[in-house]
Short mmCIF file of C-alpha atoms and ligand atoms in Angstrom, two decimals:
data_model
loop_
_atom_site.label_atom_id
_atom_site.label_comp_id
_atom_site.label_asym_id
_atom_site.label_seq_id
_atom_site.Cartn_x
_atom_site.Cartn_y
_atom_site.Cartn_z
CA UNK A 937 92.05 116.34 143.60
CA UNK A 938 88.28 117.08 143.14
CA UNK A 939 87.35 117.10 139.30
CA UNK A 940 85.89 120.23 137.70
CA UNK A 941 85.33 118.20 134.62
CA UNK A 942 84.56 114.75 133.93
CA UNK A 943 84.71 112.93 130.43
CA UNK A 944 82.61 109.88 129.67
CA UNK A 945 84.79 107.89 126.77
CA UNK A 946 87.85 108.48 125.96
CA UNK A 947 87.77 108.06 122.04
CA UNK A 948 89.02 109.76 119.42
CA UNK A 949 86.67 112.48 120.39
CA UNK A 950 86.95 112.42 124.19
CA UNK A 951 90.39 112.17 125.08
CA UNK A 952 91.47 114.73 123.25
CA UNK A 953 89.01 116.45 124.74
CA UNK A 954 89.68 116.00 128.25
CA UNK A 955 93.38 116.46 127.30
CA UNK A 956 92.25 120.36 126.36
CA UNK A 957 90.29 121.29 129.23
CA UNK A 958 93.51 119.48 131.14
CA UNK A 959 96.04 121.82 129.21
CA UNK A 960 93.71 124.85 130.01
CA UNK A 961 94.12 124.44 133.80
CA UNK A 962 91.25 122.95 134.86
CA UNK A 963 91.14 119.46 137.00
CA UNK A 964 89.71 116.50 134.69
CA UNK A 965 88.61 113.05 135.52
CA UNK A 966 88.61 110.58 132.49
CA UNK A 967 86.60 107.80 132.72
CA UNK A 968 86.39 105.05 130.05
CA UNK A 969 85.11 101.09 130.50
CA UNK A 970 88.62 99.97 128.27
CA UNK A 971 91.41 99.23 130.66
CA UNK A 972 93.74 99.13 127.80
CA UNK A 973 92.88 102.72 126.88
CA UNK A 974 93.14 103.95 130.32
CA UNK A 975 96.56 102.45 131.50
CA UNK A 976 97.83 104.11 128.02
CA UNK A 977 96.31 107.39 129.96
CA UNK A 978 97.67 106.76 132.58
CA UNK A 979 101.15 105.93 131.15
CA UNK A 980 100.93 108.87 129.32
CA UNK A 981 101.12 107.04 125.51
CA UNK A 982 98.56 108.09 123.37
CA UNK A 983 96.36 105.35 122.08
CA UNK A 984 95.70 106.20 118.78
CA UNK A 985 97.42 109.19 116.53
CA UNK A 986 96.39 112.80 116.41
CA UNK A 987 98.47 115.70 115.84
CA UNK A 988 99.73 117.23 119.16
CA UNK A 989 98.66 115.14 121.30
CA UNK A 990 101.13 112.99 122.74
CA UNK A 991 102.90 116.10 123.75
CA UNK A 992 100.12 117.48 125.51
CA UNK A 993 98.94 114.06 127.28
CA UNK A 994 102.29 114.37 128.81
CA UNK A 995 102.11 117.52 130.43
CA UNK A 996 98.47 117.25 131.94
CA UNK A 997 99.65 113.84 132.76
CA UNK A 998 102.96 115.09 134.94
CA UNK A 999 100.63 118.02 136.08
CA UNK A 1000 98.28 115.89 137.64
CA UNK A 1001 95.21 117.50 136.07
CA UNK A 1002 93.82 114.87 134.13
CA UNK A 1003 93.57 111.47 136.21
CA UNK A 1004 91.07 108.33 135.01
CA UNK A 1005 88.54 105.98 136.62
CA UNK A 1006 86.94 102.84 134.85
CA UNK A 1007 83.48 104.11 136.86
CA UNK A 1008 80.47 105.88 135.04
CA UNK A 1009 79.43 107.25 138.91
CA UNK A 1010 82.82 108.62 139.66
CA UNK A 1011 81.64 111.31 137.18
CA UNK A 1012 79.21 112.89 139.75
CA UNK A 1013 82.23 114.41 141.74
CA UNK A 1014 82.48 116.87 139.24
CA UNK A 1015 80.04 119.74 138.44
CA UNK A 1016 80.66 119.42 134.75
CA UNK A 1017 80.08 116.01 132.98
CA UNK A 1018 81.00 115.71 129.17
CA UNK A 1019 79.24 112.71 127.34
CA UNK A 1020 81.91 111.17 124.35
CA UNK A 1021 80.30 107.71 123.71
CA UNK A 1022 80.30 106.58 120.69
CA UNK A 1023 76.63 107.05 119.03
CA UNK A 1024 76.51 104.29 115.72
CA UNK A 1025 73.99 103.60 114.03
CA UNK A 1026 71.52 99.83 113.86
CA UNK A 1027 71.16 99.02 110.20
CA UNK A 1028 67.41 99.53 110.98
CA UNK A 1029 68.38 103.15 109.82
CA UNK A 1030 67.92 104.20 113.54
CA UNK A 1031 70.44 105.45 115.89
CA UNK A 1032 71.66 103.31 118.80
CA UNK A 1033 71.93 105.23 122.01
CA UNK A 1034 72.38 102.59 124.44
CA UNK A 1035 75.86 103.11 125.43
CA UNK A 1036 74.31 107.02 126.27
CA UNK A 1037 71.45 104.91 128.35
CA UNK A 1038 73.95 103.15 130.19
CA UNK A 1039 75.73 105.94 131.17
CA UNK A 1040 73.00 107.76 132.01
CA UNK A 1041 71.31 105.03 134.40
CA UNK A 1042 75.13 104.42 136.07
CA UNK A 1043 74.59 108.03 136.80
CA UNK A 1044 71.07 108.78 137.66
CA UNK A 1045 71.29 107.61 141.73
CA UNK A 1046 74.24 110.11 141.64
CA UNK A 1047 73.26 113.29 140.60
CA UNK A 1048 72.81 116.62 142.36
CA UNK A 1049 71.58 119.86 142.37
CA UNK A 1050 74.10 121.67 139.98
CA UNK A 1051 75.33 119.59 137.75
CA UNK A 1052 75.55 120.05 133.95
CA UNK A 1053 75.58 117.10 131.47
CA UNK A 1054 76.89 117.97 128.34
CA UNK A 1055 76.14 115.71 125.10
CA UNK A 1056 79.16 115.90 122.78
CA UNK A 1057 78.79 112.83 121.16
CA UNK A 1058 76.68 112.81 117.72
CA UNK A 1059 72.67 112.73 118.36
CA UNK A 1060 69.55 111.97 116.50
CA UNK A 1061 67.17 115.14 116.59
CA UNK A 1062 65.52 114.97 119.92
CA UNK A 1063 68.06 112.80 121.59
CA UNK A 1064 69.35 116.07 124.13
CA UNK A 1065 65.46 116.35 125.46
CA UNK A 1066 65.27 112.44 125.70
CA UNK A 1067 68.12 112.83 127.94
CA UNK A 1068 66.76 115.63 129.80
CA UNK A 1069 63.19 114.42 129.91
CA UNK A 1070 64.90 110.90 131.59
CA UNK A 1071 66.37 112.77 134.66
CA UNK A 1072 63.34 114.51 135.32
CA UNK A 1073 61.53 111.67 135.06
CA UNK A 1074 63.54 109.77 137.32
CA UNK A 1075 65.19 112.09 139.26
CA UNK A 1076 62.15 114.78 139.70
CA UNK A 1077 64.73 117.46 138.83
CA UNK A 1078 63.96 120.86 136.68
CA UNK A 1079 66.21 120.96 134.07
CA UNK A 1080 67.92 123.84 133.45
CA UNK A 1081 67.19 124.98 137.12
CA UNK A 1082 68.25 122.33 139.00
CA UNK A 1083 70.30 120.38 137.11
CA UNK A 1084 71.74 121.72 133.42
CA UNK A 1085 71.23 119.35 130.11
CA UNK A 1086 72.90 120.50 126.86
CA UNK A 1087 73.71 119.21 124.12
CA UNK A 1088 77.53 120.96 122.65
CA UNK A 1089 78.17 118.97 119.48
CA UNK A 1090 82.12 118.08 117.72
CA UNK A 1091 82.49 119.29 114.70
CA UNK A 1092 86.45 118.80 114.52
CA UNK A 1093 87.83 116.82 111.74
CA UNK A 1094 90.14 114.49 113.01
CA UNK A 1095 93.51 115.17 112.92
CA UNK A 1096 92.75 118.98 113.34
CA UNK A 1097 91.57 118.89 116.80
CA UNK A 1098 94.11 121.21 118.80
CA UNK A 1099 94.16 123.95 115.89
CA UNK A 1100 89.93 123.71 115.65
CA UNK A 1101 89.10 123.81 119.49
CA UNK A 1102 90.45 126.94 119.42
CA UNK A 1103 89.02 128.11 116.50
CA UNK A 1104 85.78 126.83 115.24
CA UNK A 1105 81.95 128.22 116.83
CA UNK A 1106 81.05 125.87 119.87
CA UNK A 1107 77.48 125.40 119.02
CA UNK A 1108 75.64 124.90 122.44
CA UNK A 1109 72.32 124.10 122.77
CA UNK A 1110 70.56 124.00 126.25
CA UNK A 1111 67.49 122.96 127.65
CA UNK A 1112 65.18 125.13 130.03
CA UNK A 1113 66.60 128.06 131.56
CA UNK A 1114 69.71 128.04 132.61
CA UNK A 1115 71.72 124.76 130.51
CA UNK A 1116 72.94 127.08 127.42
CA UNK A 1117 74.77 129.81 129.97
CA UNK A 1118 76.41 126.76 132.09
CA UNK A 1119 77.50 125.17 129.53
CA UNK A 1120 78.99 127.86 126.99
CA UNK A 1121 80.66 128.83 130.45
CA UNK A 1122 82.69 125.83 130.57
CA UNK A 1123 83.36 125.67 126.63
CA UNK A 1124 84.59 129.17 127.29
CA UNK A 1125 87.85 128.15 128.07
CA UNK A 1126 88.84 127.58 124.40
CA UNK A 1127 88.37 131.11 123.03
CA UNK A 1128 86.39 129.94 120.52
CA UNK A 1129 83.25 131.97 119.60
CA UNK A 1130 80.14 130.43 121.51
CA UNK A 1131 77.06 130.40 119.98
CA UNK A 1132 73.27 129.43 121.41
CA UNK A 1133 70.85 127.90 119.96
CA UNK A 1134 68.14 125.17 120.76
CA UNK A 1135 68.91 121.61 121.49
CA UNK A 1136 67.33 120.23 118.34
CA UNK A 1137 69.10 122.75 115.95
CA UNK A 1138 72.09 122.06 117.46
CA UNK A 1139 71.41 118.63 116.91
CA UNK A 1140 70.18 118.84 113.45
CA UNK A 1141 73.50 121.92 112.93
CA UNK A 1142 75.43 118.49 113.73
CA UNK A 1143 74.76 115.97 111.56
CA UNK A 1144 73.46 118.18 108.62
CA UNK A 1145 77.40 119.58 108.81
CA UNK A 1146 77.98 116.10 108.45
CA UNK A 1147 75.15 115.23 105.68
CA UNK A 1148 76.58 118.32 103.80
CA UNK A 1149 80.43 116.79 103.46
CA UNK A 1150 78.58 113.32 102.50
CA UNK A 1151 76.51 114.45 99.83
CA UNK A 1152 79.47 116.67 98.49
CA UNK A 1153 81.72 114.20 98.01
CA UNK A 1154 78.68 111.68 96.73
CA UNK A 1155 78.98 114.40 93.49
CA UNK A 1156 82.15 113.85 92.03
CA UNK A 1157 82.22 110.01 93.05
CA UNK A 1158 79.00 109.95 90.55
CA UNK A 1159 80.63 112.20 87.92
CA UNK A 1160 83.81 109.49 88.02
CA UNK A 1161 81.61 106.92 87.28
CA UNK A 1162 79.71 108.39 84.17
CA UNK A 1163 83.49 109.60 82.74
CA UNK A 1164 84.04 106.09 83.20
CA UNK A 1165 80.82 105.32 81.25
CA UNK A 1166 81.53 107.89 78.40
CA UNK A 1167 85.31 107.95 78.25
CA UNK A 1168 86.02 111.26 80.05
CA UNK A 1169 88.42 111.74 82.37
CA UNK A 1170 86.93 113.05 85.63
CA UNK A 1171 90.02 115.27 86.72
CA UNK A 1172 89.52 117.24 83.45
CA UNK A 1173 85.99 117.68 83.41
CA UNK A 1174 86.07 118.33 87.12
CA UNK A 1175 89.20 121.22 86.24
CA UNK A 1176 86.58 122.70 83.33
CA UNK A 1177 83.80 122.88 86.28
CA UNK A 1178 85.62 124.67 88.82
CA UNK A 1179 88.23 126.63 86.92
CA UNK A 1180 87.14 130.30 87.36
CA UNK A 1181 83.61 129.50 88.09
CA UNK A 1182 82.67 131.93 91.09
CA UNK A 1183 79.45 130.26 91.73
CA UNK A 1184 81.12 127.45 93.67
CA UNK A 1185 83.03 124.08 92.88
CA UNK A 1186 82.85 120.65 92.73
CA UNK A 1187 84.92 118.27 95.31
CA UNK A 1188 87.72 115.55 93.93
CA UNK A 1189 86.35 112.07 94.37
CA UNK A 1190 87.82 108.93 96.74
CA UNK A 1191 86.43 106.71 99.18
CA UNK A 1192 84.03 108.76 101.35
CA UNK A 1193 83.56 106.62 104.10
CA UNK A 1194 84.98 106.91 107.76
CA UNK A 1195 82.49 106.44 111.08
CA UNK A 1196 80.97 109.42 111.26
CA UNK A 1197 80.14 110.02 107.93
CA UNK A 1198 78.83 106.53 107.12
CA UNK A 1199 76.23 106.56 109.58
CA UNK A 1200 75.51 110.63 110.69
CA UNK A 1201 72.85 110.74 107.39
CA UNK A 1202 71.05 108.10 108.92
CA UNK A 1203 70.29 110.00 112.37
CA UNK A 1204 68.03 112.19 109.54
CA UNK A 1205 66.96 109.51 107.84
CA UNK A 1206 65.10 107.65 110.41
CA UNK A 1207 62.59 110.29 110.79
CA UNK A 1208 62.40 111.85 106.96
CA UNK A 1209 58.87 113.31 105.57
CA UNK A 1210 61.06 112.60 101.95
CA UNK A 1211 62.78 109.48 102.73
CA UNK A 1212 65.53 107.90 100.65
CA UNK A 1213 67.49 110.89 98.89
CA UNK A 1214 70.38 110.43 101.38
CA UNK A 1215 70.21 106.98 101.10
CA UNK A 1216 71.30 107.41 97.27
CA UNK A 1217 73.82 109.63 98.51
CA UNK A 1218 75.02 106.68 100.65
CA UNK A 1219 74.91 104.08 98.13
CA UNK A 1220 76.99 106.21 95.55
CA UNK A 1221 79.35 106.49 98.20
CA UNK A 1222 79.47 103.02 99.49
CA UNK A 1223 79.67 101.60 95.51
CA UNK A 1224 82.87 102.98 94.61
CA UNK A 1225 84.72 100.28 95.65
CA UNK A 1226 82.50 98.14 93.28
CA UNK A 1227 83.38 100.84 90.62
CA UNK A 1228 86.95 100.32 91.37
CA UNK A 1229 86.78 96.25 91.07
CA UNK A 1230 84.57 96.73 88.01
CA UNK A 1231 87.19 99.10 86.01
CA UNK A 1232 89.71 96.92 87.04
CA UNK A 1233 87.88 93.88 85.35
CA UNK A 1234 87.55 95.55 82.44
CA UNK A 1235 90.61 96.71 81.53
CA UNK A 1236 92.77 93.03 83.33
CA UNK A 1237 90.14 90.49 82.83
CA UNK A 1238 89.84 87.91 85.51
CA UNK A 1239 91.41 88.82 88.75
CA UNK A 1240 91.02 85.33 89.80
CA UNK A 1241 95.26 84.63 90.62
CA UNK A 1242 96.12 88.37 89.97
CA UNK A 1243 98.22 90.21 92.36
CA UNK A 1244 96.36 93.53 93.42
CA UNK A 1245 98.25 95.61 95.67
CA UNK A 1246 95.86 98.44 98.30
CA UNK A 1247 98.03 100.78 99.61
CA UNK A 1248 96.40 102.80 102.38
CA UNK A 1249 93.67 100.89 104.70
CA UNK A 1250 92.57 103.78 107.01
CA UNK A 1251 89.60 105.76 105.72
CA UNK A 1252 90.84 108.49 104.24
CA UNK A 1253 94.65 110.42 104.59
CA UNK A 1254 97.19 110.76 107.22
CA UNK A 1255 95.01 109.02 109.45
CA UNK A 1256 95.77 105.53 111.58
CA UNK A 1257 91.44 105.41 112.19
CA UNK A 1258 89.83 102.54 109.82
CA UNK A 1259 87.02 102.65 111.13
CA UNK A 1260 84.55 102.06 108.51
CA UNK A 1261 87.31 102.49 106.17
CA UNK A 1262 86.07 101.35 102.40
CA UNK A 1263 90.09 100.25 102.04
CA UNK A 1264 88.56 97.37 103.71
CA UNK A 1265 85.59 96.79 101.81
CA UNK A 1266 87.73 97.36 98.53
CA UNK A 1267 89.98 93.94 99.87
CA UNK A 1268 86.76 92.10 101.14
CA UNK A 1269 85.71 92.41 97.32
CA UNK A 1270 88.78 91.82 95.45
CA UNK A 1271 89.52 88.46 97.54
CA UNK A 1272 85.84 87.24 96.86
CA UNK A 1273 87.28 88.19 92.83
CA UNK A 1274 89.68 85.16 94.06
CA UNK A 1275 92.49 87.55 93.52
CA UNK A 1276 95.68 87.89 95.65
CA UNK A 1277 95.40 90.92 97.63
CA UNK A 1278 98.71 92.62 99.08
CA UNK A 1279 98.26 95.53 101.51
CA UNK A 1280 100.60 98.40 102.82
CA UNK A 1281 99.90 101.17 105.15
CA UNK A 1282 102.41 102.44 107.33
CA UNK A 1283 99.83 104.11 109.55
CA UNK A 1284 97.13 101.96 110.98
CA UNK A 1285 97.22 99.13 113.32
CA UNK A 1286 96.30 96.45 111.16
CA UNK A 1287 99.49 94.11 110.23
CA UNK A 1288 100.50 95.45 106.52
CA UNK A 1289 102.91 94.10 104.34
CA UNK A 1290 106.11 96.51 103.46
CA UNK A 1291 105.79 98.74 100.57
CA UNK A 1292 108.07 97.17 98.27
CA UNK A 1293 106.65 93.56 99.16
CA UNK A 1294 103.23 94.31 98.66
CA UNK A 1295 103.67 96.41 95.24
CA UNK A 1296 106.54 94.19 94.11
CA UNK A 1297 104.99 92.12 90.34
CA UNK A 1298 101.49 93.10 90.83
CA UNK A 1299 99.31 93.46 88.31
CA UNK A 1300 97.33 96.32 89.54
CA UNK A 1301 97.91 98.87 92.33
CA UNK A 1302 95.08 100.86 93.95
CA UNK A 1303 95.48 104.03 95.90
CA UNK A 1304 92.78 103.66 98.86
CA UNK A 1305 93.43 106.00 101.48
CA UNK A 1306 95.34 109.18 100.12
CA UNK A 1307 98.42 109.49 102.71
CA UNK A 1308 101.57 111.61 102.48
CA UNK A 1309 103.71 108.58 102.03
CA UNK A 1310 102.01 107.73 98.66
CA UNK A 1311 102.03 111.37 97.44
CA UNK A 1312 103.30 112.58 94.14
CA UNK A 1313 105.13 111.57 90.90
CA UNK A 1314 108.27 110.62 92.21
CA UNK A 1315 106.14 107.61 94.72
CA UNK A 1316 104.21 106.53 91.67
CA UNK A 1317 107.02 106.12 89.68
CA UNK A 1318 108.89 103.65 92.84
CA UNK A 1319 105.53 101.67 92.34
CA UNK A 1320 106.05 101.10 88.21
CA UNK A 1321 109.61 100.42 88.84
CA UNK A 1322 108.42 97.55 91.12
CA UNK A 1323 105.55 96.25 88.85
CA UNK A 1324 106.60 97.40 85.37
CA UNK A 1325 104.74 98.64 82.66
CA UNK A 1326 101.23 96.48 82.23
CA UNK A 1327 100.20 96.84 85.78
CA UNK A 1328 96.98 99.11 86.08
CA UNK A 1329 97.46 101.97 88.14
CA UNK A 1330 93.76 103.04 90.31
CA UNK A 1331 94.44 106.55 91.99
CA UNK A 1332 90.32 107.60 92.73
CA UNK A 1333 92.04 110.30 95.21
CA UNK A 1334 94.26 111.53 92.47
CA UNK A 1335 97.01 111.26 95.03
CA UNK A 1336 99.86 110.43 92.33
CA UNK A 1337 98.96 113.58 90.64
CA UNK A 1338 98.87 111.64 87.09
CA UNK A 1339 94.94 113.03 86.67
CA UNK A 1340 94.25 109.79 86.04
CA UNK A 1341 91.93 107.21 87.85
CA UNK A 1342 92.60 103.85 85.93
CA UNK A 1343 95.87 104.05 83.64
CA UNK A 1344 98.87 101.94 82.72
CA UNK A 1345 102.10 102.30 84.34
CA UNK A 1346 103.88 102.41 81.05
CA UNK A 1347 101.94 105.47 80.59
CA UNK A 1348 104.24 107.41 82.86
CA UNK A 1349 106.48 107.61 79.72
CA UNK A 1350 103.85 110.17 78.95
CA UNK A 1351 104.11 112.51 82.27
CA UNK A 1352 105.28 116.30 81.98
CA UNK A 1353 107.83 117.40 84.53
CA UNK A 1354 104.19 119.37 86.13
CA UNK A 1355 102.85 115.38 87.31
CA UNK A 1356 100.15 115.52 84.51
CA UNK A 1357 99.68 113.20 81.76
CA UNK A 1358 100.41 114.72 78.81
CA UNK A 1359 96.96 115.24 76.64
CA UNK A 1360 97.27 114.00 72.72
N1 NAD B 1296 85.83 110.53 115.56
C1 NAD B 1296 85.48 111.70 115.06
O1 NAD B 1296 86.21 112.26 114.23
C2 NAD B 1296 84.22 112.41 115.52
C3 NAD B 1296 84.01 113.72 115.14
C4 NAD B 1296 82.88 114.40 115.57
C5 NAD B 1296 81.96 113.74 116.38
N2 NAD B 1296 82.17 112.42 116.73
C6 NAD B 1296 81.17 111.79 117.60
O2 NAD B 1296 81.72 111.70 118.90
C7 NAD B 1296 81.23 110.52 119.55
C8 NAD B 1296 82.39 109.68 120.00
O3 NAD B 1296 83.09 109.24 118.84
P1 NAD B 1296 84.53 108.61 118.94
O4 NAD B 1296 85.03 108.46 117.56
O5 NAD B 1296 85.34 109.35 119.93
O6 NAD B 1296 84.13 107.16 119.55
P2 NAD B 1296 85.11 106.05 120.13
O7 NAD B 1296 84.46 104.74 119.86
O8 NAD B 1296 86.51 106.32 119.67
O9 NAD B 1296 85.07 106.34 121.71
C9 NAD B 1296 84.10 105.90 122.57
C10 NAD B 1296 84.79 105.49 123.88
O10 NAD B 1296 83.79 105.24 124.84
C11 NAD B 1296 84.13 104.08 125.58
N3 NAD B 1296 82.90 103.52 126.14
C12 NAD B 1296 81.88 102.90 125.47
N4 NAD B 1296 80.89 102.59 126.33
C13 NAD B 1296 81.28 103.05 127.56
C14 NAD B 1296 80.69 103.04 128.84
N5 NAD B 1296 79.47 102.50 129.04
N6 NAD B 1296 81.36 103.59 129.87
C15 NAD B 1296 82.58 104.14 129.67
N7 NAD B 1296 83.19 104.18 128.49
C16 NAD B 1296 82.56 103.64 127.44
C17 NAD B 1296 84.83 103.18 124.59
O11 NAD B 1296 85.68 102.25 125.25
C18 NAD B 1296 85.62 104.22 123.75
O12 NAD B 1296 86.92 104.42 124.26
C19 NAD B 1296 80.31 109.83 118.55
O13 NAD B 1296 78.99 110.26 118.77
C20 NAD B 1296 80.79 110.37 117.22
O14 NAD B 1296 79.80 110.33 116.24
C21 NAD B 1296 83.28 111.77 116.35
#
C-alpha cells in the first residue's frame, strides 16, 4: 500500500491524528522512534486514553489503512507529510526544536518535487519559514512551487479530539504560492471550515489560543489567594462577579498546568518587546501548589508525620496525561514538609494507592486533578467517613461542590441537600 499521508510522532496529538485521516479513507503511514508505541499500533491497543479512539484504531487497523514504520525517510513515499513532534520548551525561555531538526535532516536527501510538509506540532513565531527556508537552502527547492511548507496548527483539547476535528476552523498557514491550497486540500477531509492565513499568524493564532486559556485561569487562581488573604471565599465572590454580568466572566480556579500550557507562553516570551507579563501569569499559576501547602500549614500546623492524601495526579480532569501535572509538584512539596503523602488516581499510569487506603485517617485530603470519580457531595462525604471530622478538606477545583477551598470535614454537618455550605 503506497501512503497518501504520513505522520511523524505518534503522541497524543499524532496518533489520533493519523487514526482520522485513516477512518476518512485515506492510506496512512505512522511513523514514531518508540517501539513500544508502535507495536501498541500495530496491535491495535491504544497507548494512552482518549475518547473514541480505541474503537476507531481498530477499524483502520483491520482495514489496513493505517500501517507504521520506526523510519523518519519512510515518510517521503507519501505526498503528504504531517509533523507531530513534540515542541517543549529549554528553561532558557526558548523553544527547543530539535526533535523538528532531526526529522527534517532524516528527510532532506528524500524529498521530491510535490511534496507538502505540514507543521502541526506547536511553533515559536517564525519556526514554519525556518523550516521552509532549510529545504531551500539545502535542497534548492521553491517552496510553495516545488515543494509545499505549511504550518496547520492543533488546537483540540484533549479528550475532545474526534468531536473537534470535525468541528473547529483548521487554521492553515502556507508559505509561497501554492502551500496554503495543498494543504487546506488535505485538511479538507474533516469538514471542518478551513481558513488561510500567513505562517506567522497562524503561528502566533496558536499559542496566543493557548496564552489566552493560561492567563484566564492565572485570574481566579490570584483572586483565591487574596480571599485567602482577606477571609473571602473565592466561589462566592467569583458567583457575585459573573452572576448576570453580560460583559463577560471570570473562570473557577485549580491547577493550571498540563504540557502545553506550561510552556506555549514561553514560545512568545522569548522574543517579547514587553517582557515578563506572562511570566507573572506563569508564576501565579505554577504557585498554587505552594498556596495549597501554605493554607494547609496554617490551619494543621506542622505536616511533618501528617497523613495528606492527593487524589487525582494527572493535570487536570478525566485525563490519564500527567504530563507537567502540578498533582506532582503538590506531592514533591508536601514530602519535602516531611509529611506522609498517600495518592489515588484511578486514571493515570503512575502506581496509586486505592481510594479507601490512601484517604483512610488522614489528616488532610486535597482534590488535585478534578475527575468524575471524585465528583459531588455524595464522594466527599465517603472521604469524611474515612477520615472523620478534623481532617482539612482542599477542593481548589471546587469538584466536591461544598464552595469551599480549605474547610473541615465536620463541616459537612452544615451542607444543604443543593451541595453548598450553608452561609450563617
Ligand atoms: N497534547 C495536546 O493536547 C496538544 C494539543 C495541541 C497541540 N499540541 C502540540 O502537538 C505537538 C505534539 O504534542 P504531543 O502531546 O502529541 O507530544 P508527544 O510527546 O505525546 O508525542 C511526540 C511523539 O513523537 C515521537 N518522537 C519524538 N522524536 C521523534 C523522532 N525523531 N522520530 C520519530 N518519532 C519521534 C515520540 O516518541 C512521541 O511518541 C507539540 O508541539 C504540542 O505542543 C499538543
Amino acid at each position: 500500500m503506497i501512503p497518501e499521508v504520513a505522520v511523524i510522532g505518534l503522541g497524543r496529538i499524532g496518533l489520533p491524528l493519523a487514526i482520522s485521516f485513516a477512518d476518512r479513507g485515506l492510506n496512512v503511514l505512522g511513523i514514531d522512534k518508540d517501539a513500544q508505541r508502535l507495536q501498541a499500533v500495530e496491535d491495535a491497543q491504544m497507548p494512552f486514553q482518549e475518547p473514541g479512539a480505541q474503537d476507531a484504531l481498530a477499524r483502520v487497523r483491520a482495514s489496513g489503512r493505517l500501517t507504521v514504520s520506526d523510519r523518519v525517510a519512510d515518510a517521503a513515499a507519501a505526498e503528504h507529510i504531517v509533523i507531530t513532534l513534540g515542541t517543549p520548551s529549554f528553561s532558557h525561555i526558548e523553544i527547543d526544536i530539535s526533535d523538528i531538526r532531526s526529522a527534517l535532516d532524516d528527510l532532506l536527501g528524500h524529498l521530491r518535487f510535490g511534496h507538502t510538509i505540514v507543521l502541526r506540532s506547536t511553533i515559536a513565531p517564525g519556526t514554519t519559514d525556518f523550516v521552509a527556508g532549510y529545504i531551500a537552502k539545502h535542497r534548492g527547492f521553491v517552496i510553495g512551487e516545488d515543494v509545499f511548507v505549511a504550518h496547520a496548527p492543533e488546537r483540540i483539547a484533549a479528550g475532545r479530539f474526534f468531536d473537534e476535528i470535525g468541528t473547529l476552523p483548521c487554521i492553515v498557514g502556507g508559505v509561497g504560492a501554492e502551500s496554503g491550497e495543498r494543504v487546506g486540500g488535505l485538511f479538507e477531509v474533516f469538514g471542518a471550515p478551513i481558513v488561510q492565513t500567513t505562517p506567522v499568524q497562524a503561528e502566533l493564532a496558536k499559542i496566543w489560543t493557548n496564552i489566552l486559556r493560561y492567563t484566564n485561569f492565572a485570574l481566579p487562581n490570584l483572586l483565591m489567594m487574596d480571599c485567602e488573604q482577606h477571609g473571602a471565599n473565592v466561589f462566592e465572590v467569583i458567583e457575585l462577579i459573573n452572576r448576570d454580568y453580560p460583559r463577560g466572566g471570570i473562570s473557577m480556579p485549580g491547577l493550571t498546568a498540563g504540557t502545553c500550557l506550561r510552556k506555549d507562553f514561553a514560545f512568545s516570551e522569548e522574543r517579547s518587546n514587553a517582557p515578563g507579563m506572562l511570566l507573572a501569569v506563569s508564576r501565579v499559576n505554577e504557585s498554587v501548589p505552594l498556596f495549597l501547602v501554605e493554607g494547609m500549614k496554617r490551619r494543621l500546623g506542622s505536616l511533618n508525620g501528617r497523613k495528606i492524601a492527593v487524589l487525582g495526579l494527572a493535570f487536570k480532569g478525566n485525563t490519564d496525561d500527567e504530563r507537567d501535572s502540578l498533582a506532582h509538584k503538590l506531592v514533591r512539596m508536601l514530602e519535602r514538609e516531611l509529611a506522609d503523602v498517600s495518592v489515588h488516581d484511578p486514571r493515570v499510569q503512575t502506581p496509586s494507592q486505592p481510594f479507601e487506603e490512601a484517604v483512610s485517617a488522614a489528616a488532610a485530603v486535597v482534590v488535585a486533578a478534578n475527575h468524575d470519580e471524585f465528583a459531588g457531595i455524595g464522594r466527599l462525604r465517603d472521604v469524611a467517613a474515612l477520615t472523620g471530622d478534623d481532617a482539612l478538606i482542599v477542593d481548589p477545583w471546587n469538584c466536591f461542590g461544598a464552595g469551599q477551598v480549605f474547610a473541615y470535614a465536620g463541616e459537612l454537618a452544615a451542607l444543604s441537600p443543593n451541595g453548598r455550605v450553608a452561609l450563617p
